[in-house]
Amino acid sequence: MCPSFSALLPSGVTPSNCKLKSIFLLSICCALVFPASASNPSSGTLSPANGSSTTWAGSGVAGATTDETTCVDGTDCDVFTLTLSGSPSNYQGLVLSIKITHSNSLNDYDFYVHKGDLSGPVIASATAGIPETSEFAIIDPTVSGTGVYIVHVVDSTVAPGDPYSGIATITTPPTDSLAHGAVPTYSNYQSPSGLGDSSGEPSIGANFNSGRIMTQAVFDTLQVTFNTSTSPATATWLLVDGPNTNITTLDPILFTDSQTGRTVVSQLFGTTSLSAFTDNDGATYTVSQGGGIASGVDHQTVGGGPFRLCTANQLLATPVPCAQLAARGPLTQYQHAVYYASQDIGDAEMALSQDGGLTYEAAHPMYTLVQCGGLHGHIKVAKSGIVYVPNKSCGSTQGLIVSMDDGLTFAVQPVTTSTPGTADPSVGIGSKGRVYFGYVGGDGHPHIAVSDDQGRSWHYDLDVGVPFAIRNSAFPEVVAGDNDRASFFFLGTPSAGDATGADTGTPFDGVWHGYVATTYDGGKNWFTVDATPTDPVQLGVICTQGTTCPSGTRNLLDFNDITVDQSGRVFTAYTDGCITAACIAKGNNASASHTRLDNDQATKATIIRQSTGKGLFKSQDSTPLRP
């Protein structure tokens, strides 16, 4: 007989405040009673012959795990060892196909394929989610090599009584290589006159609880409500400044925790941060300490999400104090971590808040100038509590700074497929931990790469600007929803030459538009759409040289932003530098010349809202998005 659910909960926690479904508690219950079993057989070998195959039976142990980093082998994940004989050249015209199947479409198995051993790089994965009864992946041995592959099968959300079956086959490559789904469409919403008129470096967030969008543009904190009873939807903009966040600024930033609904607004002020947070979309605010960093003077960022060290407890109920975190600062009823980071000319630091952004601990260094350049991108936190900060220059590549212990220590993971760039990169994190790294490469093109092992290895690095022949890009911004779905926003132009402002003697003849690239298959393929087809964002240069920029070329400042709402709809915030009829007409005139000073030099807050197409949450596909 299984013990009662209440016996499984931490002291002081009752079943009534348990957050997960009974399916998870049931799986834990039965895992405590029945011995764990492994795949049977535990290994197999394939030869370089079309049709060579091996099968195995997975364990019947059920469970639920955040991602591969939190599963326990033999309890809620299995290992099958696969060996490819021969040399890579023997597999010309052949691929390795790995597939697992099960019976119940409401159960969710995932798998990750490591090269060599479980600590080796992830070179393929399958994490599609429910409703599915199978997962599969294709590997090219001529690229990934022969030898040992580890198939790591993870019980994402699996009830007892539904064991999986696995098969690995050498076969010919599939002919279907196109992205699936309808191409998304987008609409632009410009802030009304008097609001968002000085909007460089906008941030944007979605409150899943209220359905509202929050955005920050220099001094203006704006609440935006979309009326979907009409088509197209109409937008109502409301100024909701905090008591101390519309006074002075060196860097504005806004972060909305979509799950809790809390929005943190911050303005960098010398060596401190003026900050406040709101739990009601700006109706009222609580003034906070600001950041916990006394030395950070530039490029501040705020982010948040689940605590990493409390993950096991939080899966059952919140709040459950963790001894490791209690030693670092106050723990309150606010269930998520909030992080603040900035850089001090060179070195960069991050501070953790355990009380929802009210106070912060002393900051910890993320990296040194020996490892990476001083400027960094924005904090993102996975559902498993892993913290990520991107950087455009970490030696010979761009980099991802990763913390597995709530911002206490950090590892710098090079994005091995990249080259250093001129714009802050951005990361989006899928529901099961997949990392999408969007960046401007050394070639100026918009690239995005994928990692399934917290940045230790990378694949599917693609130039998503190819459909529009983009030769220069700026301000990459990424958001992910389900593990296989993500959107990548960037400004781009097909004009070649120096678009960054470094070459002060040569005018740049560029017309910039806002583009959104979306994947529904984990980064293998992307739909790229011009989201501002008749209204250019900027003419001439978008200077990224900081305070050394020529006059009139840095109106857009350093970044834009992107988010997703509870329906899976994508929203981006950007600064529009070309807003007059004359500027727009000139940008739409293919024969016109567009020098570095012939744009409006405007800074107008604008939101791009996805109108149609699939969103980033598969569970919402049954309710089509409408304009």
XYZ file of C-alpha atoms in Angstrom:
627
model
C 0.000 0.000 0.000
C 1.305 3.473 -0.892
C 1.616 6.015 1.939
C -0.790 8.939 2.067
C -0.001 12.048 0.028
C 0.385 14.143 3.165
C 3.206 11.890 4.318
C 5.179 12.863 1.215
C 4.983 16.599 1.834
C 7.514 18.639 3.809
C 6.673 19.500 7.402
C 4.059 22.231 7.664
C 2.780 21.794 4.105
C -0.724 20.437 3.547
C -2.095 18.781 0.408
C -4.391 21.769 -0.147
C -1.500 24.042 -1.082
C 0.283 21.483 -3.248
C 0.924 22.936 -6.700
C 1.297 19.846 -8.857
C -1.399 17.510 -10.002
C -2.102 14.287 -8.193
C -0.454 12.430 -11.049
C 2.937 13.585 -9.802
C 2.301 12.677 -6.193
C 1.014 9.307 -7.315
C 4.148 8.699 -9.325
C 6.371 9.606 -6.359
C 4.292 7.405 -4.107
C 4.681 4.373 -6.296
C 8.361 5.042 -6.937
C 8.868 4.736 -3.180
C 7.269 1.299 -3.169
C 8.423 -0.395 -6.340
C 12.116 -0.933 -7.132
C 13.549 1.088 -9.990
C 14.277 -0.767 -13.219
C 16.480 0.152 -16.164
C 16.115 -0.257 -19.919
C 16.155 -3.851 -21.142
C 18.538 -4.601 -22.715
C 20.783 -1.832 -21.512
C 22.765 -1.486 -24.749
C 22.854 -2.263 -28.458
C 25.109 -1.957 -31.501
C 24.327 -0.823 -35.042
C 26.324 -1.330 -38.232
C 26.536 1.047 -41.227
C 23.861 -0.802 -43.193
C 20.422 0.490 -44.139
C 17.913 -1.283 -41.883
C 20.300 -2.150 -39.057
C 18.278 -1.711 -35.860
C 18.103 -2.426 -32.144
C 15.188 -2.223 -29.716
C 14.778 -1.956 -25.982
C 12.026 -1.830 -23.395
C 11.919 1.130 -21.067
C 11.206 0.976 -17.372
C 7.694 1.309 -16.042
C 8.756 3.734 -13.310
C 6.751 6.938 -13.487
C 7.622 10.444 -12.411
C 7.752 14.133 -13.198
C 10.907 16.170 -13.624
C 11.605 19.745 -14.644
C 14.217 18.814 -17.245
C 17.156 16.481 -17.709
C 19.148 18.202 -14.949
C 16.685 17.210 -12.227
C 15.901 13.575 -13.071
C 17.344 10.579 -11.197
C 18.491 7.588 -13.240
C 16.485 4.485 -12.371
C 13.762 6.565 -10.749
C 12.394 8.973 -13.346
C 14.864 8.545 -16.219
C 16.523 5.655 -18.087
C 19.828 5.153 -19.878
C 20.309 3.126 -23.067
C 23.830 2.820 -24.527
C 24.021 2.720 -28.315
C 27.226 1.984 -30.260
C 27.713 2.737 -33.960
C 30.368 0.519 -35.509
C 32.606 1.485 -38.408
C 33.855 4.931 -39.357
C 31.812 8.064 -40.115
C 32.547 7.726 -43.827
C 30.739 4.353 -43.833
C 27.463 6.214 -43.126
C 27.360 8.358 -46.269
C 23.704 8.673 -47.313
C 22.520 7.189 -44.005
C 21.249 8.603 -40.710
C 20.605 7.287 -37.217
C 16.914 7.458 -36.286
C 15.959 7.105 -32.601
C 12.325 6.782 -31.571
C 10.453 6.014 -28.365
C 6.750 5.196 -28.188
C 4.182 4.725 -25.430
C 0.407 4.303 -25.167
C -1.109 7.205 -23.235
C -1.057 10.510 -25.137
C -1.374 12.419 -21.850
C 1.967 11.053 -20.654
C 5.095 12.887 -21.686
C 8.467 11.206 -22.214
C 11.500 13.125 -23.527
C 14.954 11.973 -24.518
C 18.412 13.488 -24.941
C 21.270 11.889 -26.901
C 24.755 12.444 -25.489
C 27.992 11.624 -27.316
C 30.409 9.414 -25.398
C 28.792 9.402 -21.968
C 26.189 11.263 -19.929
C 28.615 14.128 -19.356
C 29.235 14.434 -23.086
C 27.580 16.974 -25.376
C 23.906 16.676 -26.305
C 23.834 16.265 -30.060
C 20.094 15.595 -30.452
C 16.923 15.636 -28.358
C 13.176 15.081 -28.593
C 10.960 17.090 -26.205
C 7.727 17.761 -28.090
C 5.309 17.453 -25.143
C 1.686 16.342 -24.922
C -0.484 15.175 -26.591
C 1.971 12.738 -28.184
C 2.614 8.995 -28.070
C 6.072 9.138 -29.628
C 9.286 11.165 -29.735
C 12.021 10.876 -32.344
C 15.327 12.414 -33.406
C 17.608 12.120 -36.438
C 21.424 12.116 -36.191
C 23.939 12.263 -39.049
C 26.916 10.016 -38.126
C 29.079 11.634 -40.826
C 28.854 14.822 -38.745
C 28.503 13.518 -35.169
C 30.798 10.520 -35.579
C 30.573 6.871 -34.643
C 31.193 5.112 -31.332
C 29.092 5.446 -28.186
C 25.854 7.407 -27.904
C 23.853 7.595 -24.666
C 20.066 7.803 -25.044
C 18.787 9.452 -21.842
C 15.009 9.007 -21.538
C 13.330 11.378 -19.078
C 9.892 10.983 -17.494
C 8.682 14.550 -17.963
C 5.142 13.858 -16.681
C 4.346 10.150 -16.620
C 1.736 8.260 -14.615
C 2.354 4.609 -13.659
C 1.478 1.793 -16.045
C 2.700 3.247 -19.339
C 6.263 2.052 -20.031
C 7.896 3.166 -23.277
C 9.551 1.159 -26.058
C 12.662 2.335 -27.870
C 14.080 1.629 -31.328
C 17.234 2.876 -33.031
C 17.593 2.353 -36.773
C 20.073 3.132 -39.513
C 18.022 4.465 -42.415
C 18.004 6.964 -45.278
C 17.465 10.667 -44.485
C 13.834 11.867 -44.300
C 12.669 13.981 -47.218
C 10.478 16.297 -45.102
C 12.797 19.103 -43.919
C 10.410 22.086 -43.949
C 9.061 23.992 -40.983
C 5.471 23.127 -40.135
C 2.539 25.409 -39.469
C 1.159 28.650 -40.880
C 3.431 31.665 -41.158
C 2.656 34.055 -38.253
C 1.490 37.606 -38.976
C 1.990 40.731 -36.850
C 0.493 44.170 -36.210
C 2.178 47.329 -34.895
C 0.790 49.482 -32.075
C 2.466 52.867 -31.566
C 2.149 54.594 -28.210
C -0.258 57.572 -28.241
C 1.026 61.130 -28.366
C 2.569 62.181 -25.072
C 3.384 58.619 -23.975
C 6.537 56.735 -24.899
C 7.963 59.707 -26.770
C 11.436 59.105 -25.359
C 11.627 55.336 -25.523
C 15.177 54.153 -26.015
C 15.970 50.715 -24.592
C 12.418 49.435 -24.073
C 11.585 46.407 -21.920
C 8.353 44.412 -22.091
C 6.623 41.757 -19.965
C 3.310 39.899 -19.850
C 1.267 39.308 -16.705
C -0.410 35.915 -17.183
C -2.786 36.625 -14.306
C -4.235 39.917 -15.546
C -3.546 39.521 -19.266
C -1.955 42.974 -19.411
C 1.331 43.970 -21.041
C 3.845 46.078 -19.106
C 6.545 48.061 -20.890
C 9.223 50.553 -19.854
C 10.761 53.208 -22.090
C 13.331 55.514 -20.438
C 11.111 57.356 -17.893
C 7.688 56.043 -18.942
C 6.325 52.862 -17.365
C 3.294 51.910 -19.427
C 0.439 49.474 -18.864
C -1.097 48.258 -22.134
C -4.444 46.463 -22.347
C -5.565 44.898 -25.640
C -9.313 44.758 -26.286
C -9.823 41.504 -28.191
C -13.586 41.905 -28.569
C -12.820 43.824 -31.756
C -10.759 42.641 -34.708
C -8.161 43.943 -35.061
C -7.681 44.403 -31.327
C -7.390 47.913 -29.948
C -4.835 48.993 -27.349
C -5.292 51.181 -24.297
C -2.080 52.722 -22.966
C -1.838 53.988 -19.385
C 1.098 55.761 -17.716
C 1.868 53.957 -14.428
C 5.206 55.373 -13.243
C 6.700 54.211 -9.975
C 7.396 56.769 -7.242
C 11.167 56.764 -7.829
C 11.569 55.456 -11.390
C 10.741 58.507 -13.501
C 13.277 60.936 -12.036
C 16.661 60.222 -13.591
C 18.290 57.374 -15.469
C 21.470 55.986 -16.924
C 19.786 52.669 -17.884
C 16.070 51.777 -17.686
C 14.898 48.192 -17.179
C 11.600 46.422 -16.504
C 11.001 42.776 -15.643
C 7.618 41.074 -15.277
C 7.400 37.639 -13.699
C 4.587 36.248 -15.839
C 3.669 33.581 -13.274
C 3.439 35.732 -10.143
C 2.400 38.938 -11.912
C 5.046 41.047 -10.158
C 6.737 43.761 -12.247
C 10.054 45.285 -11.176
C 10.982 48.690 -12.625
C 14.482 50.074 -12.225
C 16.563 53.090 -13.243
C 20.331 53.030 -12.937
C 21.555 56.075 -11.007
C 25.311 56.279 -10.724
C 26.454 53.401 -8.546
C 23.003 52.423 -7.347
C 19.580 51.534 -8.696
C 16.300 53.342 -8.149
C 13.750 50.536 -8.102
C 10.178 49.668 -7.164
C 7.851 46.746 -7.817
C 4.130 46.369 -8.366
C 1.783 43.404 -8.013
C -1.161 45.108 -9.730
C 0.288 46.338 -13.032
C 1.299 49.736 -11.742
C -1.724 50.723 -9.638
C 0.506 50.769 -6.544
C 4.226 50.267 -5.929
C 6.612 49.215 -3.179
C 9.990 50.984 -3.216
C 12.855 48.498 -2.961
C 16.553 48.471 -2.116
C 17.341 48.457 -5.821
C 20.044 45.924 -6.487
C 22.553 44.953 -3.823
C 25.462 46.156 -5.959
C 27.445 49.167 -4.865
C 29.854 49.184 -7.788
C 27.859 48.347 -10.926
C 27.727 51.421 -13.144
C 26.319 50.228 -16.476
C 24.109 47.726 -18.315
C 21.816 46.783 -15.465
C 19.374 43.898 -15.876
C 16.679 42.318 -13.704
C 15.271 38.798 -14.042
C 13.629 36.106 -12.001
C 12.059 32.691 -11.707
C 12.002 29.583 -9.511
C 14.747 29.020 -6.953
C 17.188 26.359 -8.131
C 18.236 24.992 -4.741
C 14.610 24.670 -3.675
C 13.437 22.985 -6.871
C 12.621 19.622 -5.280
C 10.638 21.262 -2.504
C 8.941 23.766 -4.772
C 7.679 21.006 -7.029
C 5.541 19.916 -4.098
C 4.517 23.204 -2.531
C 5.603 26.762 -1.956
C 6.985 28.359 0.018
C 9.275 25.736 1.555
C 12.417 27.295 3.082
C 15.700 25.738 2.020
C 18.568 25.667 4.472
C 21.024 26.662 1.752
C 19.069 29.785 0.895
C 18.063 30.675 4.438
C 21.738 31.195 5.193
C 21.983 33.771 2.400
C 19.142 36.110 3.293
C 15.478 36.549 4.201
C 12.894 34.104 2.862
C 9.315 35.298 2.499
C 6.013 34.168 1.039
C 7.144 35.320 -2.431
C 7.899 32.051 -4.197
C 10.401 33.120 -6.865
C 13.930 34.454 -6.927
C 14.664 37.932 -8.306
C 18.134 38.759 -9.664
C 19.885 42.052 -10.352
C 23.101 42.376 -12.365
C 25.255 45.139 -13.789
C 28.863 45.672 -14.790
C 31.579 47.827 -13.231
C 33.522 49.037 -16.289
C 34.898 45.517 -16.701
C 33.886 42.838 -14.223
C 30.187 42.050 -13.807
C 28.239 40.981 -10.728
C 24.844 39.562 -9.794
C 22.814 39.803 -6.587
C 19.957 37.576 -5.427
C 16.764 38.755 -3.760
C 14.859 36.151 -1.773
C 11.995 38.491 -0.873
C 10.707 39.346 -4.328
C 13.043 42.250 -5.081
C 12.599 44.136 -1.810
C 16.167 43.559 -0.582
C 19.227 41.896 -2.105
C 22.238 40.021 -0.810
C 25.770 41.188 -1.575
C 26.624 40.637 -5.229
C 28.751 37.788 -6.582
C 31.061 38.112 -9.614
C 29.769 36.512 -12.824
C 33.026 36.696 -14.806
C 36.168 38.765 -15.226
C 37.544 40.698 -18.178
C 39.906 37.801 -18.804
C 36.866 35.638 -19.541
C 34.381 38.006 -21.220
C 33.812 41.635 -22.156
C 32.245 43.799 -19.492
C 28.853 44.419 -21.128
C 26.285 41.626 -20.894
C 22.730 40.920 -21.975
C 19.618 40.326 -19.897
C 19.016 37.734 -17.180
C 16.756 34.782 -17.990
C 15.751 32.021 -15.535
C 14.653 28.516 -16.506
C 11.751 26.683 -14.871
C 14.374 24.522 -13.166
C 15.897 27.660 -11.597
C 19.058 27.747 -13.731
C 20.144 31.354 -14.334
C 21.512 32.526 -17.701
C 23.200 35.773 -18.791
C 24.482 36.150 -22.402
C 27.614 38.029 -23.457
C 28.663 39.129 -26.959
C 32.401 38.600 -26.439
C 33.972 35.741 -24.465
C 37.322 35.174 -26.115
C 36.915 33.969 -29.686
C 33.166 33.380 -29.348
C 30.072 34.796 -27.721
C 29.236 33.291 -24.351
C 26.544 32.178 -21.953
C 27.109 32.703 -18.226
C 25.332 29.989 -16.216
C 24.552 29.641 -12.506
C 23.263 26.353 -11.097
C 23.079 27.585 -7.481
C 20.873 30.687 -7.450
C 23.527 33.180 -8.505
C 26.244 32.116 -6.073
C 28.767 30.760 -8.580
C 28.946 30.956 -12.376
C 30.398 29.083 -15.333
C 31.179 30.712 -18.677
C 29.996 28.492 -21.533
C 31.312 29.501 -24.978
C 28.762 29.442 -27.779
C 31.123 27.424 -29.916
C 29.287 28.014 -33.189
C 29.436 31.817 -32.855
C 31.813 34.699 -33.448
C 31.984 37.860 -31.288
C 29.484 40.542 -32.267
C 28.493 44.167 -31.764
C 25.109 43.773 -30.029
C 24.036 42.189 -26.755
C 22.843 38.639 -27.453
C 19.664 37.255 -25.925
C 18.469 33.899 -24.632
C 15.063 32.274 -24.538
C 14.498 29.173 -22.412
C 11.983 26.491 -23.332
C 9.678 24.823 -20.830
C 12.017 21.842 -20.493
C 15.286 23.741 -20.437
C 16.226 24.139 -24.106
C 18.267 27.302 -24.583
C 17.891 29.449 -27.705
C 20.792 31.896 -28.120
C 20.068 34.755 -30.558
C 22.993 36.916 -31.598
C 24.513 39.193 -34.208
C 27.561 37.382 -35.559
C 30.859 38.821 -36.652
C 29.368 38.863 -40.170
C 26.570 41.183 -38.966
C 23.905 38.567 -39.673
C 21.175 37.435 -37.239
C 22.050 33.945 -35.958
C 20.390 31.664 -33.452
C 21.843 28.512 -31.887
C 20.327 25.822 -29.662
C 21.640 24.013 -26.579
C 20.050 21.141 -24.672
C 22.740 20.879 -21.992
C 22.849 24.326 -20.384
C 25.270 25.760 -22.947
C 27.900 23.010 -22.840
C 27.260 22.138 -26.503
C 25.445 23.835 -29.387
C 23.687 22.833 -32.598
C 21.344 24.139 -35.325
C 23.173 27.475 -35.569
C 21.224 29.173 -38.369
C 21.240 32.547 -40.116
C 17.531 33.440 -39.976
C 18.014 36.586 -42.089
C 18.609 34.605 -45.289
C 15.007 34.884 -46.605
C 15.395 38.678 -46.690
C 19.114 38.761 -47.572
C 19.877 40.547 -44.278
C 23.495 41.707 -44.178
C 23.400 43.821 -41.032
C 21.332 43.289 -37.898
C 20.952 44.761 -34.420
C 19.258 44.173 -31.058
C 18.558 40.412 -31.071
C 15.806 39.425 -28.596
C 14.570 35.876 -27.907
C 11.644 34.321 -26.029
C 10.669 30.650 -25.793
C 7.482 28.912 -24.725
C 7.223 25.155 -25.131
C 10.590 23.501 -25.548
C 10.208 23.259 -29.320
C 8.863 26.793 -29.821
C 10.658 30.136 -29.748
C 10.606 33.551 -31.422
C 13.602 35.728 -32.325
C 13.131 39.474 -32.928
C 15.812 41.646 -34.497
C 16.282 44.778 -36.573
C 17.795 44.087 -39.975
C 18.727 45.607 -43.305
C 19.896 44.090 -46.604
C 22.412 46.919 -47.029
C 26.082 46.005 -46.742
C 28.733 48.187 -45.134
C 29.377 49.583 -41.686
C 25.992 49.877 -39.991
C 27.361 50.299 -36.451
C 28.742 53.839 -36.678
C 32.399 52.898 -36.343
C 33.218 54.225 -39.823
C 32.461 57.927 -39.436
C 33.612 58.816 -42.945
C 31.334 56.597 -45.033
C 27.548 57.155 -45.065
C 25.543 53.974 -44.575
C 22.702 53.520 -47.057
C 20.461 51.276 -44.947
C 16.725 50.880 -44.370
C 15.953 48.911 -41.215
C 12.861 46.839 -40.477
C 11.790 44.707 -37.528
C 11.824 40.953 -38.220
C 10.461 38.031 -36.195
C 11.704 34.481 -36.790
C 9.745 31.624 -35.174
C 10.472 27.931 -34.780
C 7.985 25.173 -33.992
C 10.463 22.294 -34.251
C 13.155 23.080 -31.718
C 15.304 25.318 -33.900
C 15.693 23.063 -36.943
C 13.649 25.458 -39.103
C 12.471 29.056 -38.717
C 9.755 31.207 -40.273
C 11.161 34.728 -40.730
C 8.648 37.558 -41.202
C 9.080 41.282 -41.847
C 6.882 42.600 -39.030
C 7.167 46.259 -40.170
C 6.874 45.849 -43.965
C 5.563 49.340 -44.790
C 7.077 51.332 -41.925
C 10.871 51.322 -41.597
C 12.262 51.503 -38.068
C 15.399 53.497 -38.934
C 17.232 54.990 -41.903
C 21.030 55.054 -42.004
C 23.134 53.908 -39.057
C 22.093 52.106 -35.872
C 25.168 52.942 -33.872
C 26.310 50.434 -31.234
C 29.547 52.204 -30.290
C 28.172 53.716 -27.082
C 29.183 57.232 -26.163
C 31.598 57.373 -29.115
C 28.723 57.291 -31.627
C 28.492 60.190 -34.097
C 25.777 62.698 -33.243
C 22.293 61.647 -34.313
C 23.064 57.938 -34.792
C 22.428 56.441 -31.346
C 18.770 57.366 -30.891
C 17.760 53.701 -30.514
C 20.356 53.128 -27.764
C 21.274 49.497 -26.910
C 18.381 47.009 -26.998
C 14.720 46.107 -27.581
C 12.725 43.319 -25.926
C 10.306 40.429 -26.534
C 7.816 38.436 -24.452
C 4.928 35.960 -24.727
C 1.507 36.091 -23.075
C -0.596 33.328 -21.533
C -2.131 32.398 -24.913
C 1.283 31.958 -26.529
C 1.013 35.226 -28.473
C 4.336 37.002 -29.053
C 4.856 40.708 -28.259
C 7.936 42.792 -28.973
C 8.832 46.288 -27.819
C 11.003 48.438 -30.052
C 12.033 52.043 -30.437
C 10.861 53.549 -33.726
C 13.334 56.065 -35.143
C 11.404 56.834 -38.340
C 7.882 58.059 -37.576
C 7.093 61.011 -39.880
C 5.365 60.506 -43.211
C 8.389 61.928 -45.039
C 10.803 59.514 -43.353
C 8.541 56.513 -43.933
C 8.067 57.451 -47.602
C 11.795 57.855 -48.096
C 12.425 54.473 -46.498
C 9.893 52.854 -48.822
C 11.543 54.446 -51.869
C 14.038 51.881 -53.095
C 16.004 54.464 -55.103
C 16.403 56.968 -52.252
C 19.691 57.481 -50.413
C 19.624 56.924 -46.657
C 22.603 58.476 -44.909
C 23.410 58.333 -41.210
C 21.496 61.554 -40.427
C 18.449 61.404 -42.706
C 16.153 59.543 -40.297
C 13.858 61.284 -37.797
C 16.228 60.489 -34.909
C 13.018 59.689 -33.042
C 12.578 57.407 -30.028
C 8.915 56.380 -30.147
C 7.650 53.385 -28.129
C 5.986 50.776 -30.334
C 4.727 47.238 -29.694
C 4.519 44.469 -32.276
C 1.677 42.043 -31.468
C 1.333 38.652 -33.128
C -1.972 38.624 -35.018
C -2.343 35.109 -36.420
C -0.534 31.797 -36.631
C 0.486 29.357 -33.931
C 1.698 30.772 -30.652
C 4.480 29.448 -28.461
C 2.258 27.129 -26.379
C 1.008 23.972 -28.078
C -1.771 23.648 -25.508
C -3.359 26.791 -26.970
C -3.342 25.639 -30.606
C -7.009 24.626 -30.412
C -7.903 28.309 -29.945
C -6.486 30.096 -33.013
C -5.024 33.552 -32.504
C -7.119 36.315 -34.011
C -5.983 39.833 -34.987
